[in-house]
Every structure is written in structure tokens, then in C-alpha cells.
C-alpha positions as semicolon CSV with decimal commas, in nm:
position;residue;x (nm);y (nm);z (nm)
1;M;0,057;2,008;2,572
2;I;-0,305;2,001;2,549
3;I;-0,478;1,885;2,230
4;E;-0,792;2,065;2,147
5;L;-1,076;1,898;1,951
6;A;-1,356;2,104;1,793
7;E;-1,683;1,964;1,687
8;Y;-1,738;1,928;1,305
9;D;-1,753;2,272;1,149
10;E;-1,965;2,325;0,833
11;A;-1,694;2,589;0,722
12;W;-1,424;2,322;0,683
13;P;-1,511;2,216;0,331
14;G;-1,532;2,574;0,225
15;L;-1,186;2,626;0,361
16;Y;-1,056;2,327;0,152
17;E;-1,217;2,475;-0,166
18;R;-1,037;2,795;-0,115
19;E;-0,699;2,625;-0,062
20;R;-0,785;2,379;-0,373
21;E;-0,807;2,686;-0,592
22;R;-0,498;2,830;-0,442
23;V;-0,288;2,519;-0,455
24;L;-0,396;2,419;-0,809
25;G;-0,340;2,753;-0,934
26;A;0,031;2,726;-0,818
27;V;0,074;2,360;-0,947
28;P;-0,161;2,308;-1,250
29;G;-0,245;1,959;-1,331
30;A;-0,158;1,808;-1,003
31;V;-0,399;1,603;-0,796
32;L;-0,546;1,756;-0,462
33;E;-0,755;1,585;-0,197
34;H;-0,913;1,683;0,133
35;V;-0,813;1,416;0,376
36;G;-0,792;1,394;0,760
37;S;-1,076;1,429;1,006
38;T;-1,180;1,777;0,878
39;S;-1,283;1,595;0,558
40;V;-1,524;1,366;0,728
41;P;-1,863;1,524;0,800
42;G;-1,977;1,476;1,156
43;L;-1,643;1,393;1,301
44;C;-1,463;1,595;1,563
45;A;-1,122;1,722;1,479
46;K;-0,829;1,940;1,547
47;P;-0,917;2,239;1,323
48;V;-0,632;2,183;1,082
49;I;-0,726;2,132;0,714
50;D;-0,526;1,833;0,584
51;L;-0,466;1,843;0,215
52;M;-0,300;1,573;0,003
53;L;-0,109;1,686;-0,312
54;V;0,000;1,410;-0,562
55;V;0,286;1,504;-0,778
56;E;0,523;1,285;-1,021
57;D;0,820;1,330;-0,770
58;P;0,810;1,507;-0,441
59;V;1,192;1,518;-0,408
60;D;1,195;1,750;-0,745
61;E;1,087;2,024;-0,524
62;G;1,174;2,273;-0,820
63;S;0,868;2,119;-1,006
64;Y;0,612;2,247;-0,747
65;V;0,747;2,426;-0,436
66;P;0,830;2,763;-0,615
67;G;0,467;2,792;-0,720
68;L;0,343;2,699;-0,382
69;E;0,580;2,946;-0,212
70;A;0,458;3,219;-0,445
71;A;0,113;3,132;-0,326
72;G;0,220;3,174;0,042
73;Y;0,313;2,808;0,135
74;R;0,640;2,712;0,288
75;V;0,812;2,355;0,348
76;V;0,828;2,254;0,709
77;V;0,907;1,886;0,690
78;R;1,108;1,658;0,453
79;E;1,098;1,293;0,500
80;D;1,322;1,121;0,235
81;D;1,314;0,812;0,419
82;W;0,930;0,777;0,423
83;H;0,763;0,775;0,087
84;D;0,965;1,105;0,011
85;H;0,699;1,282;0,196
86;R;0,670;1,666;0,218
87;V;0,457;1,889;0,424
88;L;0,394;2,247;0,365
89;K;0,216;2,488;0,582
90;G;-0,044;2,743;0,446
91;P;-0,020;3,123;0,428
92;D;-0,333;3,213;0,658
93;T;-0,557;2,912;0,715
94;N;-0,411;2,647;0,959
95;V;-0,332;2,386;0,670
96;N;-0,113;2,079;0,640
97;L;-0,033;2,027;0,290
98;H;0,104;1,643;0,249
99;V;0,289;1,572;-0,077
100;F;0,312;1,222;-0,214
101;R;0,420;1,073;-0,538
102;R;0,171;0,918;-0,788
103;G;0,144;0,550;-0,719
104;C;0,259;0,584;-0,344
105;A;0,042;0,341;-0,130
106;Q;0,005;0,625;0,121
107;V;-0,237;0,797;-0,126
108;R;-0,478;0,518;-0,110
109;R;-0,453;0,473;0,258
110;H;-0,553;0,853;0,319
111;L;-0,839;0,822;0,085
112;M;-0,957;0,477;0,197
113;F;-0,955;0,601;0,562
114;R;-1,140;0,908;0,457
115;D;-1,413;0,739;0,258
116;W;-1,455;0,460;0,505
117;L;-1,512;0,703;0,779
118;R;-1,774;0,897;0,577
119;A;-1,961;0,584;0,486
120;T;-1,934;0,379;0,814
121;P;-2,101;0,563;1,118
122;E;-1,977;0,288;1,363
123;D;-1,625;0,326;1,292
124;R;-1,650;0,715;1,269
125;E;-1,793;0,713;1,635
126;L;-1,527;0,465;1,734
127;Y;-1,253;0,702;1,596
128;A;-1,429;1,009;1,763
129;S;-1,462;0,835;2,105
130;T;-1,100;0,743;2,088
131;K;-0,983;1,080;2,011
132;R;-1,179;1,241;2,282
133;A;-1,051;0,996;2,530
134;L;-0,708;1,066;2,442
135;V;-0,726;1,449;2,436
136;A;-0,826;1,423;2,803
137;R;-0,434;1,355;2,848
138;E;-0,152;1,592;2,831
139;W;0,112;1,515;2,551
140;E;0,459;1,622;2,520
141;R;0,428;1,658;2,138
142;V;0,144;1,632;1,893
143;Q;0,299;1,339;1,718
144;D;0,272;1,152;2,056
145;Y;-0,115;1,204;2,046
146;A;-0,113;1,081;1,678
147;D;0,091;0,774;1,773
148;A;-0,148;0,687;2,040
149;K;-0,434;0,675;1,801
150;N;-0,261;0,446;1,565
151;A;-0,404;0,112;1,694
152;V;-0,766;0,222;1,627
153;V;-0,659;0,371;1,292
154;L;-0,512;0,037;1,200
155;E;-0,807;-0,156;1,315
156;I;-1,052;0,060;1,089
157;L;-0,817;0,057;0,797
158;E;-0,792;-0,324;0,816
159;R;-1,187;-0,346;0,790
160;A;-1,171;-0,089;0,482
161;Y;-0,883;-0,280;0,312
162;L;-1,053;-0,622;0,349
163;Q;-1,362;-0,471;0,159
164;W;-1,141;-0,314;-0,107
165;R;-0,943;-0,654;-0,165
166;L;-1,257;-0,835;-0,246
167;P;-1,174;-1,071;-0,537
168;S;-1,174;-0,889;-0,879
169;D;-1,426;-0,994;-1,142
170;D;-1,229;-0,880;-1,433
171;V;-0,946;-1,149;-1,423
172;E;-0,883;-1,282;-1,760
173;F;-0,715;-1,629;-1,775
174;V;-0,474;-1,651;-2,062
175;T;-0,374;-2,004;-1,979
176;E;-0,646;-2,182;-1,787
177;T;-0,581;-2,444;-1,510
178;P;-0,876;-2,649;-1,370
179;P;-0,981;-2,613;-1,023
180;L;-0,849;-2,875;-0,785
181;N;-0,829;-2,979;-0,418
182;A;-0,497;-2,844;-0,311
183;S;-0,284;-2,933;-0,005
184;V;-0,053;-2,634;0,090
185;V;0,279;-2,770;0,172
186;L;0,514;-2,529;0,383
187;R;0,885;-2,577;0,401
188;D;1,120;-2,432;0,635
189;Y;1,331;-2,146;0,501
190;D;1,587;-2,284;0,261
191;P;1,897;-2,087;0,168
192;Q;1,879;-2,215;-0,177
193;W;1,563;-1,991;-0,248
194;P;1,775;-1,664;-0,307
195;R;1,988;-1,858;-0,544
196;W;1,675;-1,975;-0,726
197;Y;1,568;-1,613;-0,753
198;A;1,917;-1,512;-0,893
199;V;1,887;-1,751;-1,171
200;E;1,558;-1,647;-1,261
201;E;1,666;-1,273;-1,235
202;A;1,950;-1,333;-1,484
203;K;1,712;-1,531;-1,729
204;I;1,459;-1,234;-1,720
205;R;1,729;-0,964;-1,766
206;A;1,881;-1,148;-2,054
207;A;1,536;-1,179;-2,217
208;L;1,417;-0,824;-2,181
209;G;1,741;-0,623;-2,132
210;D;1,641;-0,246;-2,093
211;V;1,278;-0,317;-2,066
212;V;1,343;-0,408;-1,710
213;V;1,276;-0,099;-1,499
214;R;1,306;-0,304;-1,167
215;L;1,332;-0,660;-1,056
216;E;1,285;-0,771;-0,694
217;H;1,256;-1,102;-0,520
218;V;0,928;-1,082;-0,302
219;G;0,696;-1,307;-0,134
220;S;0,781;-1,554;0,154
221;T;1,083;-1,717;-0,003
222;S;1,251;-1,371;0,012
223;V;1,228;-1,346;0,376
224;P;1,523;-1,524;0,555
225;G;1,385;-1,757;0,833
226;L;1,034;-1,771;0,714
227;A;0,852;-2,105;0,624
228;A;0,712;-2,103;0,278
229;K;0,575;-2,281;-0,019
230;P;0,873;-2,336;-0,242
231;L;0,754;-2,075;-0,488
232;I;0,959;-1,778;-0,602
233;D;0,760;-1,468;-0,635
234;I;0,911;-1,205;-0,859
235;L;0,828;-0,851;-0,909
236;L;0,899;-0,722;-1,250
237;V;0,858;-0,348;-1,326
238;V;0,837;-0,253;-1,698
239;P;0,768;0,077;-1,855
240;D;0,402;-0,011;-1,936
241;S;0,254;-0,334;-1,840
242;S;-0,042;-0,292;-2,070
243;D;0,207;-0,289;-2,349
244;E;0,226;-0,662;-2,382
245;D;0,414;-0,677;-2,708
246;A;0,718;-0,501;-2,526
247;Y;0,772;-0,809;-2,304
248;V;0,533;-1,087;-2,344
249;P;0,700;-1,257;-2,640
250;A;1,045;-1,241;-2,505
251;L;0,926;-1,389;-2,159
252;V;0,739;-1,670;-2,349
253;A;1,053;-1,757;-2,540
254;A;1,263;-1,750;-2,217
255;G;1,023;-2,031;-2,096
256;Y;0,745;-1,853;-1,878
257;F;0,395;-1,909;-1,970
258;F;0,136;-1,616;-1,961
259;R;-0,119;-1,701;-1,690
260;L;-0,347;-1,401;-1,641
261;R;-0,415;-1,026;-1,688
262;E;-0,614;-0,798;-1,433
263;R;-0,680;-0,487;-1,630
264;G;-0,876;-0,336;-1,330
265;W;-0,628;-0,415;-1,084
266;H;-0,302;-0,197;-1,149
267;E;-0,297;-0,364;-1,504
268;H;-0,127;-0,671;-1,333
269;R;0,005;-0,943;-1,549
270;L;0,097;-1,288;-1,412
271;F;0,344;-1,537;-1,569
272;K;0,447;-1,879;-1,442
273;G;0,777;-2,068;-1,440
274;T;0,785;-2,439;-1,362
275;E;1,138;-2,510;-1,275
276;P;1,152;-2,392;-1,004
277;D;0,800;-2,286;-0,938
278;V;0,769;-1,916;-1,022
279;N;0,509;-1,640;-0,993
280;L;0,631;-1,338;-1,217
281;H;0,425;-1,038;-1,125
282;V;0,436;-0,753;-1,394
283;F;0,341;-0,396;-1,306
284;S;0,392;-0,044;-1,443
285;P;0,638;0,198;-1,232
286;R;0,370;0,401;-1,075
287;S;0,160;0,122;-0,930
288;E;0,087;0,139;-0,551
289;E;0,112;-0,239;-0,526
290;L;0,490;-0,186;-0,563
291;D;0,502;-0,002;-0,248
292;R;0,269;-0,259;-0,069
293;M;0,466;-0,570;-0,197
294;L;0,796;-0,424;-0,099
295;A;0,683;-0,278;0,236
296;F;0,550;-0,619;0,332
297;R;0,866;-0,811;0,248
298;D;1,086;-0,543;0,425
299;R;0,856;-0,543;0,737
300;L;0,883;-0,922;0,762
301;R;1,275;-0,905;0,721
302;S;1,310;-0,649;0,986
303;H;1,031;-0,735;1,243
304;P;1,049;-1,079;1,393
305;A;0,721;-1,043;1,577
306;D;0,542;-0,980;1,244
307;R;0,728;-1,272;1,070
308;E;0,628;-1,501;1,349
309;E;0,269;-1,377;1,338
310;Y;0,261;-1,451;0,971
311;E;0,430;-1,779;0,972
312;R;0,183;-1,900;1,263
313;T;-0,109;-1,792;1,046
314;K;0,018;-1,988;0,743
315;R;0,098;-2,301;0,936
316;E;-0,255;-2,285;1,079
317;L;-0,416;-2,250;0,736
318;A;-0,179;-2,492;0,573
319;A;-0,340;-2,776;0,791
320;R;-0,657;-2,731;0,591
321;T;-0,744;-2,874;0,236
322;W;-0,841;-2,596;-0,011
323;E;-1,032;-2,610;-0,335
324;R;-0,772;-2,383;-0,489
325;V;-0,444;-2,263;-0,369
326;Q;-0,590;-1,914;-0,425
327;D;-0,841;-1,986;-0,153
328;Y;-0,550;-2,035;0,080
329;A;-0,393;-1,703;-0,022
330;D;-0,715;-1,532;0,028
331;A;-0,755;-1,657;0,376
332;K;-0,413;-1,496;0,462
333;T;-0,556;-1,155;0,353
334;R;-0,630;-1,019;0,708
335;V;-0,300;-1,071;0,858
336;V;-0,128;-0,964;0,535
337;E;-0,314;-0,633;0,539
338;R;-0,254;-0,590;0,892
339;I;0,103;-0,612;0,835
340;I;0,123;-0,391;0,537
341;L;-0,054;-0,132;0,727
342;R;0,191;-0,139;1,004
343;A;0,472;-0,115;0,743
344;L;0,308;0,176;0,574
345;G;0,300;0,357;0,931
């Protein structure tokens, strides 16, 4: 199979606008974005208009597919094991309409890649030259060509995510702790760690009852075989993390102390427990950070090479002295983002 690239066509944005009117007419109130190479001025591309539709639940096809079918679209792909992704084809223009749920990490991934290429000529040219080199070859399937681009896509996305992950300036410390020179002590994996988590899980469920939407053991102590600080990271999902009255008093009464809030970063709240050392992260259900944290954990559990890369990085960094433990965490960002990007696919 020969892959054909076209030079950027000024007509592509107009084709998107026409489809936008058609799609949003069929699914009022949804979010639609032009993504993929045709959304980046100056970038060569296969002449396929990639659209991204964000709905509450892609699996609930009855909420959006009938309207799209009436507009001439048809479902061609269902991936229940990959973010519940759906793809529909357009009626007359060569269109791929990708459907994801609100809060899915893939949404930001697509937007970030598009926006970074629009703003960064060097990476736009790197991506274009990579595509031109690959289309000179024959491919059995279009997907094989897409897979071959993955290495450079991940390289570009890694740079984009590092910019996005710059420290937030809106952290509000509820309980202050003074900065200190901190040595980071890693321990070999301890089979006690899942048991520690189980005790904390029972405590949280007893304190909050039906307020708990989801509770997960995350972070390094949740990955068998991985060296870690003996710190139990817990992901708590509540109906609305900004509604502190619904869960803060009960968690404080259960022995946790309210450490900080980050309104500008997914309305994140952090609580601490001391025996054992616990970081309790609170989010709302549609936060993309849920996808990212769980994807990172599951990737490390299932891919030994990534687990070894992460442990090697941690051991190298732990040999240094840090002004704050957070500085050690920030220094791991590049390898963390790289592994998350692999996990998201």
C-alpha cells in the first residue's frame, strides 16, 4: 500500500467548518475539535480531515450515533478496550470522526500535539520530514505507517508535556510545612505495601461511605517489584472535589490532614496521613489525571522494561540531596511523561 501525502491545502479548515456545522447540528452541546495534520497550517498530510468529538460516554451510542447517522455518518470502529474510542466516517468528505469521553487523557493529547506543532516550527518540520521519509516505503496497512511515526510523535509530545507540566502558581497550602534539605530514601519493594493500602482504603470508605466514587492504590508502592519511598499514594474520586464540605470534615476526623488545594489543576486536593506515610489525592470523576495516573501504574505493572527504566532513574536521582522532596518528584517528570505517553498509545 502506498501512502500519499499532500502539501497543506488552504481548503482544509473550510472543510472542517462545514463538518463542524453538520456534526454539532446532529449532537447539540458536544465539543468538536479539528485535530491531526490537516489542522496544522503548513504541514503536509494525508488529505483526511480528523475531527475529535467529546461526549459524556462514547459507549452510550444512543446519545449521539442516531443523530450522526441521520447526518450521513456511520460507525466503522469500536474500541471498548482503548478509552471506549469510536470512529465514524463522514458522508461525502474524507473524514475520520474520533469520539472520546469528557475527561479522557486522549483529548488533551490530541489538542496538545496539534497546538505544539502549530506553535513550534522546528517540531513541525521534524514531523513533516519523518512522514515524507516513511511514505517513500510501501506498507501493508495504513496503521503500520501510523505506528512507524510513533517514535517521533512521542518525542514531540514529550517536549510539549514538559512545557504543560510547569509548576502551577496557584497552589494554596492549607497546612504549611517548611522547606528542608531532604534525602530521598528508596526501599526495595515490600509486600506489606498493598496491606497498608488496604487498611487506608477501609478507613476512607468507613469515613465517606457513598461519597466514594472510586478508590485506587497508585504510585510506586502499587507496582510489584518496584523500589519506592515507603509512601502510599491513594487516588480518591468524589462526585465534586471542589465541594469540600462533602468530604473534608470526614477525612480530617479519620486522621488525615488537609495539605493543599490546586483549583487550576483539575481541582486537585491533597491530604496527608502519617502512619503510614500517605498521599491522598482527590479528584472529580471527569478529570483526565485519573486516566494518566492509572495508565502510568498499569504500564509499570505490565511492562518490565518501563519499570526498570523508571527505577533506574529514581535511584540515580535519589543519590542526590534535594531542597524539597517535591524537587525530586519534579526531576522525574521527563521519564514519567515518556512512560505515560507510551501507555496512552
